[in-house]
């Protein structure tokens, strides 16, 4: 269902709708009928034949969708009542739908002339068809009171396109918003529906195709799913030697944080890399050797806080041995981090930048403009360090932050980690929406960096490796029996089970 689903801003969704009508000649009423049919078919799995529905219609085409849904439910034997906006607020399509409803004698009452409370208490479910995703103003007056009454009713709510009151781009409530049990995203998912602010209002999110040609969404972000990647993962030949699966070097660690690079390297080895070495301060080299006999350690000159200022001189001569470098895990922010990052980026290898090295890249963005690929894996705070944007700017429109960064650095793949993780490369965006508190633990990001590094060794496409890594990481977290007790080490333990689903 979620394979190649577009994720759009309100403006992109409206433009696709307009082009379908004007450029492709698809009548708006045809699109509306497809939307209503799709919603009703999905609703029938969640309502009973004897249930009474209250369809609350607002002004405009979202209200017209509601009227079409009321008609189709009535034709299928469901009893419904309709609340209407004033006729002077209706769109032309809404008036067409109202005319049909009136001919069928379905009970309908203008909001200004009906008593809403008794209607709400006598129904079994509510269809919210008040405002669509294009709402850009604060809600007040009778519509504010209506939404407040819907939320207070305790009845399950089906929202059409988006819960009324949510900003389609940010997910921020415009004064108030409907709290839905189910949301039927028409044609495309809106960014506001998968934002941390908007997602809790949406309940279960369903995408409803309405007949808009897919070509109109070619340039928009796409939903990342198992089905969307399965056919793209290259086969691993049983006849290849370990060198064919990549040689990786993890650069990181400090006396304060030896676990970060240890977890990252373990995840890397469990993600298919052929050969793995770690470059760490010699003060923690024994710790790494004790924790894993699978990796080769290279000790570098240390200071009391981590790498010495001259450690980069030991890194430079060995870089040509490796196809993939990962830098940042547990390093700390210091001048030595800057020197090591600049040295790593002077190589011809793919470089994965995580954790403390991300802030260094933000201070020296021109280092990223190299021919070989770079993969960066920031969370929101690290993205702020990388771009100079405020955390609030990034949270409000993360897709804009990723798009701008990838346009400025065309050889970089950016993984912005959040409840909706965005993977960007040039003009492509892929989004994984799979919120899970099991990942809200220290070390989860280090494991992701290790997975992406390991995959980059044998998947030579950095965008594909990043997408696959994000998906594998998420599925591994879903195996948690209880997210409270789940740790980053459990992620690594679950990798074998996850890879079994993709690679036979």
XYZ file of C-alpha atoms in Angstrom:
504
model
C 0.000 0.000 0.000
C 2.778 2.431 0.903
C 5.034 1.666 -2.054
C 5.987 4.895 -3.914
C 3.424 6.981 -2.030
C 4.079 10.716 -2.536
C 4.527 13.015 0.443
C 3.624 16.592 -0.402
C 3.313 20.084 0.907
C -0.168 21.571 0.753
C 0.956 23.633 -2.222
C 2.269 20.593 -4.102
C -0.948 18.680 -3.422
C -3.086 21.563 -4.658
C -0.961 21.986 -7.793
C -1.215 18.268 -8.653
C -4.974 18.478 -8.234
C -5.186 21.522 -10.489
C -2.977 19.953 -13.171
C -5.018 16.744 -13.143
C -8.127 18.825 -13.824
C -6.744 21.472 -16.186
C -3.909 19.683 -18.017
C -5.220 16.106 -18.065
C -8.906 16.906 -18.336
C -10.024 14.823 -15.346
C -13.208 16.463 -14.004
C -13.010 17.505 -10.372
C -16.218 15.595 -9.643
C -14.566 12.400 -10.923
C -11.649 12.890 -8.519
C -14.138 13.612 -5.760
C -16.079 10.426 -6.465
C -12.875 8.379 -6.366
C -11.982 10.003 -3.041
C -15.378 9.309 -1.537
C -15.396 5.681 -2.716
C -11.945 5.086 -1.278
C -12.874 6.589 2.070
C -16.132 4.640 2.339
C -14.431 1.351 1.479
C -11.916 1.893 4.256
C -14.531 3.110 6.729
C -16.594 -0.036 6.317
C -13.869 -2.023 8.067
C -14.314 0.126 11.168
C -18.100 0.699 11.459
C -21.076 -1.595 11.995
C -24.193 -1.822 9.786
C -26.456 -0.401 12.504
C -24.187 2.514 13.379
C -25.357 6.084 12.824
C -22.857 8.448 11.285
C -22.686 12.225 11.548
C -20.998 13.836 8.536
C -19.802 17.340 9.431
C -19.157 19.306 6.229
C -17.303 22.567 6.043
C -17.070 25.150 3.276
C -15.236 24.170 0.093
C -14.286 20.898 -1.522
C -13.484 19.098 1.725
C -17.139 19.581 2.592
C -18.076 18.364 -0.886
C -16.089 15.176 -0.208
C -18.112 14.760 2.966
C -21.408 15.063 1.104
C -20.288 12.455 -1.434
C -19.283 10.134 1.416
C -22.681 10.627 3.063
C -24.427 9.689 -0.185
C -22.341 6.546 -0.701
C -22.786 5.414 2.896
C -26.548 5.932 2.565
C -26.649 3.946 -0.680
C -24.888 1.071 1.104
C -27.530 0.985 3.813
C -25.844 3.052 6.516
C -27.887 5.689 8.349
C -26.223 9.100 8.255
C -27.019 12.683 9.130
C -25.265 15.700 7.674
C -24.251 19.062 9.141
C -23.818 21.712 6.432
C -22.101 25.080 6.097
C -24.137 28.065 4.986
C -24.898 27.918 1.263
C -23.000 31.156 0.550
C -19.790 29.433 1.769
C -20.076 26.432 -0.543
C -17.915 25.754 -3.585
C -19.572 24.924 -6.907
C -18.732 21.214 -6.496
C -20.163 21.235 -2.989
C -23.424 22.661 -4.316
C -23.570 19.840 -6.889
C -23.074 17.260 -4.157
C -25.698 18.952 -1.962
C -28.230 18.874 -4.796
C -27.792 15.084 -5.117
C -28.089 14.600 -1.355
C -31.285 16.630 -1.279
C -32.779 14.570 -4.116
C -32.046 11.429 -2.103
C -33.704 12.962 0.969
C -30.738 12.370 3.254
C -31.199 14.305 6.474
C -29.100 17.493 6.387
C -29.107 20.628 8.505
C -27.098 23.869 8.303
C -24.788 24.310 11.270
C -26.272 27.709 11.983
C -29.763 26.201 12.301
C -29.130 22.910 14.121
C -28.352 21.899 17.679
C -25.015 20.139 17.408
C -24.766 18.570 20.871
C -27.760 16.198 20.485
C -26.523 15.152 17.037
C -23.084 14.342 18.415
C -24.438 12.324 21.297
C -26.849 10.346 19.134
C -24.264 9.235 16.556
C -21.797 6.348 16.732
C -19.043 7.949 14.650
C -18.216 11.287 13.047
C -16.816 12.110 9.617
C -14.731 15.277 9.755
C -14.999 16.987 6.359
C -14.654 20.549 7.585
C -11.296 21.859 6.343
C -8.672 20.321 4.054
C -4.885 20.511 4.066
C -4.764 23.984 2.559
C -6.007 25.711 5.726
C -3.679 28.598 6.572
C -5.651 30.709 9.017
C -6.631 30.426 12.656
C -9.997 28.815 13.359
C -12.509 30.802 15.372
C -16.225 31.260 15.882
C -18.677 28.487 15.099
C -16.070 26.204 13.520
C -13.855 26.441 16.606
C -16.841 25.525 18.766
C -17.764 22.689 16.393
C -14.297 21.125 16.512
C -14.181 21.492 20.296
C -17.559 19.718 20.542
C -16.387 16.908 18.208
C -13.297 16.345 20.354
C -15.365 16.349 23.545
C -17.945 13.892 22.168
C -15.832 10.780 22.693
C -16.969 9.418 19.325
C -14.434 7.958 16.863
C -13.658 10.440 14.104
C -12.752 9.788 10.456
C -10.948 12.848 9.061
C -11.003 13.430 5.317
C -7.606 14.404 3.848
C -6.303 15.814 7.165
C -7.758 16.456 10.624
C -9.486 19.817 10.319
C -7.407 22.575 11.844
C -3.958 21.096 11.152
C -1.516 22.982 8.972
C -0.754 20.594 6.099
C 2.915 21.555 6.025
C 3.845 21.781 9.698
C 1.164 19.778 11.507
C 0.656 22.676 13.897
C -2.945 23.187 15.013
C -4.426 26.467 13.828
C -5.863 27.308 17.232
C -7.644 23.945 17.458
C -7.737 20.706 15.468
C -9.839 17.560 15.269
C -8.410 14.534 17.074
C -9.088 11.715 14.621
C -9.095 7.962 15.076
C -8.465 7.535 11.334
C -7.246 9.980 8.699
C -7.775 9.384 4.979
C -4.988 11.229 3.148
C -6.410 11.918 -0.303
C -3.961 11.225 -3.155
C -0.828 11.961 -1.115
C 0.349 12.142 2.474
C 0.886 15.693 3.710
C 4.062 16.590 5.606
C 2.020 17.869 8.529
C 0.470 14.418 8.993
C 3.840 12.829 9.769
C 5.297 15.675 11.819
C 5.760 15.203 15.581
C 3.066 17.837 16.153
C 0.527 16.609 13.606
C 0.832 12.823 13.755
C -0.861 12.470 17.176
C -3.985 14.154 15.750
C -4.207 11.757 12.795
C -4.694 8.418 14.526
C -4.273 5.659 11.948
C -3.170 7.156 8.639
C -4.582 5.715 5.387
C -3.627 6.831 1.895
C -6.548 6.988 -0.550
C -5.655 7.194 -4.285
C -8.127 9.387 -6.158
C -6.979 9.074 -9.777
C -4.386 11.856 -10.007
C -1.724 10.661 -12.502
C 1.439 9.500 -10.760
C 3.556 11.515 -13.194
C 2.398 14.637 -11.369
C 4.228 13.445 -8.253
C 7.518 12.364 -9.855
C 9.554 15.066 -8.104
C 8.021 14.752 -4.665
C 9.239 12.820 -1.635
C 8.378 9.123 -1.562
C 7.345 6.850 1.287
C 10.083 4.372 2.216
C 8.906 0.800 2.775
C 10.160 -2.744 2.592
C 8.351 -3.308 -0.704
C 9.875 -0.168 -2.224
C 13.436 -1.423 -1.618
C 13.310 -5.214 -1.894
C 14.005 -5.376 -5.630
C 16.827 -2.817 -5.445
C 19.110 -4.614 -2.985
C 21.960 -6.297 -4.881
C 22.510 -10.030 -4.574
C 25.502 -11.209 -2.572
C 27.273 -13.932 -4.532
C 28.392 -16.943 -2.465
C 31.551 -17.061 -4.590
C 32.884 -13.590 -3.706
C 35.746 -13.058 -1.259
C 35.670 -10.738 1.747
C 37.352 -7.904 -0.099
C 34.437 -7.721 -2.513
C 32.142 -6.723 0.352
C 34.175 -3.677 1.262
C 36.922 -2.541 3.602
C 35.762 -0.088 6.258
C 37.544 2.058 8.820
C 35.677 3.465 11.832
C 37.335 6.599 13.240
C 36.197 7.599 16.712
C 36.169 6.987 20.418
C 37.528 8.682 23.506
C 38.174 7.692 27.141
C 34.787 9.202 28.050
C 32.843 7.434 25.287
C 34.483 4.186 24.145
C 31.080 2.503 23.787
C 29.935 4.646 20.851
C 32.598 3.480 18.411
C 32.354 -0.055 19.834
C 28.619 -0.230 19.054
C 29.063 1.420 15.647
C 31.794 -1.030 14.644
C 29.793 -4.035 15.856
C 26.761 -2.875 13.836
C 29.005 -2.351 10.814
C 30.351 -5.901 11.009
C 26.816 -7.288 11.372
C 25.742 -5.384 8.244
C 27.818 -7.233 5.702
C 31.180 -5.465 5.580
C 34.018 -7.725 4.454
C 36.866 -6.253 6.508
C 36.652 -3.797 9.394
C 39.273 -1.787 11.239
C 38.890 0.893 13.907
C 41.122 3.920 14.349
C 40.945 4.928 18.013
C 43.056 6.718 20.614
C 45.599 4.220 21.873
C 44.336 4.827 25.415
C 41.162 2.846 24.593
C 42.615 0.391 22.079
C 42.606 -2.452 24.592
C 38.952 -1.817 25.420
C 37.983 -2.247 21.759
C 40.114 -5.380 21.389
C 38.488 -6.878 24.476
C 34.959 -6.145 23.286
C 35.338 -7.686 19.840
C 37.814 -10.084 18.277
C 36.262 -9.484 14.832
C 37.744 -6.052 14.259
C 41.302 -4.895 13.746
C 42.342 -1.943 15.910
C 44.733 0.831 14.970
C 45.874 2.897 17.928
C 46.516 6.593 17.405
C 48.364 9.053 19.589
C 46.035 10.147 22.380
C 45.476 13.145 24.582
C 43.657 13.007 27.907
C 40.332 13.747 26.121
C 40.768 11.550 23.048
C 42.824 11.940 19.890
C 45.911 14.121 19.958
C 46.198 17.078 17.621
C 48.711 15.151 15.509
C 46.655 11.923 15.186
C 45.602 12.927 11.663
C 49.216 12.396 10.556
C 48.866 8.697 11.434
C 45.537 8.505 9.581
C 46.701 9.966 6.273
C 49.023 7.126 5.151
C 46.468 4.337 5.710
C 43.408 5.851 4.012
C 44.059 4.222 0.640
C 43.411 0.773 2.181
C 39.704 1.482 2.715
C 36.576 1.869 0.578
C 34.421 3.361 3.355
C 35.250 5.545 6.334
C 32.978 6.374 9.256
C 33.951 9.235 11.541
C 32.499 10.869 14.629
C 31.212 8.253 17.062
C 32.307 9.131 20.604
C 35.078 11.491 19.448
C 34.039 14.660 21.189
C 34.178 18.141 19.683
C 37.760 19.313 19.509
C 40.404 20.601 17.078
C 41.576 17.012 16.607
C 38.095 16.106 15.293
C 38.394 18.889 12.701
C 41.807 17.663 11.576
C 40.726 14.033 11.340
C 37.555 14.920 9.407
C 39.460 17.052 6.916
C 41.934 14.213 6.423
C 39.184 11.617 5.950
C 37.434 13.814 3.384
C 40.682 14.221 1.437
C 40.500 10.498 0.586
C 38.698 8.822 -2.311
C 36.565 6.692 0.003
C 32.876 7.071 0.800
C 32.746 8.906 4.137
C 29.942 8.478 6.678
C 29.835 11.440 9.081
C 28.024 11.047 12.376
C 27.814 12.493 15.876
C 30.568 14.940 16.851
C 32.049 15.110 13.355
C 28.792 16.628 12.053
C 29.380 19.876 13.947
C 32.874 20.004 12.470
C 31.410 19.605 8.958
C 29.037 22.479 9.728
C 32.000 24.715 10.539
C 33.728 23.740 7.281
C 30.958 23.023 4.732
C 33.274 23.388 1.725
C 35.028 20.176 2.850
C 31.868 18.329 1.789
C 32.185 19.417 -1.832
C 34.260 16.492 -3.035
C 33.783 13.973 -5.851
C 33.456 10.889 -3.635
C 30.173 10.368 -1.756
C 29.483 11.663 1.741
C 26.675 10.348 3.958
C 25.683 12.457 6.974
C 23.354 11.167 9.708
C 22.304 14.076 11.970
C 19.439 14.311 14.416
C 17.645 17.667 14.757
C 20.240 19.300 17.038
C 23.118 18.068 14.871
C 21.269 19.318 11.779
C 21.186 22.739 13.404
C 24.937 22.540 13.973
C 25.431 21.442 10.367
C 23.300 24.091 8.664
C 23.080 27.040 11.058
C 19.280 26.796 11.008
C 17.481 26.910 14.342
C 16.064 23.677 15.724
C 12.580 25.190 15.449
C 13.079 25.987 11.753
C 14.162 22.403 11.110
C 11.337 20.881 13.166
C 8.718 23.028 11.433
C 9.791 22.242 7.862
C 12.398 19.452 7.917
C 11.857 18.661 4.217
C 12.878 22.216 3.338
C 16.068 21.960 5.398
C 17.042 18.663 3.757
C 16.186 19.851 0.241
C 18.253 23.036 0.654
C 21.257 21.165 2.031
C 21.228 18.539 -0.731
C 20.935 21.223 -3.415
C 24.002 22.972 -1.976
C 26.013 19.723 -1.642
C 25.030 17.464 -4.558
C 27.404 14.602 -3.675
C 26.064 14.317 -0.134
C 23.384 11.949 1.108
C 21.673 13.400 4.170
C 19.794 11.304 6.736
C 17.795 13.589 9.050
C 16.736 11.408 11.982
C 13.387 12.030 13.645
C 10.021 10.289 14.033
C 9.813 10.792 10.267
C 13.369 10.208 9.023
C 14.154 11.972 5.733
C 16.859 10.663 3.405
C 17.857 13.215 0.777
C 20.133 13.072 -2.252
C 20.185 15.812 -4.876
C 16.515 16.270 -5.858
C 15.319 13.009 -4.290
C 13.673 12.618 -0.889
C 12.705 9.342 0.752
C 10.832 9.263 4.059
C 10.492 6.558 6.696
C 7.622 7.236 9.087
C 7.835 4.627 11.825
C 7.917 6.346 15.228
C 9.213 4.065 17.961
C 10.319 5.047 21.466
C 12.615 2.001 21.509
C 15.006 4.141 19.443
C 14.897 7.014 21.933
C 17.974 5.639 23.661
C 21.640 6.514 23.696
C 23.604 4.508 21.165
C 20.804 4.107 18.604
C 22.418 6.669 16.316
C 25.816 5.002 16.609
C 24.265 1.708 15.537
C 22.623 3.382 12.522
C 25.959 4.888 11.467
C 27.535 1.445 11.708
C 24.761 -0.178 9.678
C 25.027 2.435 6.929
C 28.809 2.061 6.861
C 28.594 -1.709 6.592
C 26.021 -1.531 3.802
C 28.057 1.075 1.914
C 30.882 -1.455 1.630
C 28.874 -3.780 -0.632
C 26.015 -1.570 -1.845
C 27.861 0.880 -4.014
C 24.934 3.301 -4.317
C 25.179 5.635 -1.264
C 21.534 6.765 -1.470
C 20.329 3.164 -1.566
C 22.690 2.174 1.256
C 21.370 5.017 3.423
C 17.725 4.164 2.724
C 18.296 0.475 3.373
C 20.196 1.252 6.557
C 17.407 3.436 7.928
C 14.806 0.767 7.127
C 16.852 -2.082 8.633
C 17.484 -0.014 11.781
C 13.754 0.680 12.160
C 12.665 -2.930 11.623
C 15.275 -4.112 14.131
C 13.732 -1.775 16.714
C 10.250 -3.104 15.997
C 11.305 -6.487 17.345
C 11.367 -5.001 20.833
C 9.066 -6.873 23.196
C 9.019 -3.723 25.309
C 10.502 -0.388 24.191
C 11.238 0.577 27.802
C 13.909 -2.099 28.282
C 15.180 -2.151 24.681
C 18.766 -0.967 24.115
C 21.054 -0.221 21.196
C 22.749 -3.563 21.794
C 19.403 -5.266 21.136
C 19.316 -3.523 17.749
C 22.540 -5.265 16.794
C 21.267 -8.609 18.060
C 18.175 -8.277 15.848
C 20.046 -7.537 12.610
C 20.320 -11.176 11.562
C 16.525 -11.554 11.741
C 16.001 -8.366 9.711
C 18.501 -9.165 6.962
C 16.926 -12.601 6.611
C 13.775 -10.829 5.355
C 15.702 -9.111 2.551
C 18.630 -11.342 1.676
C 18.256 -15.070 1.232
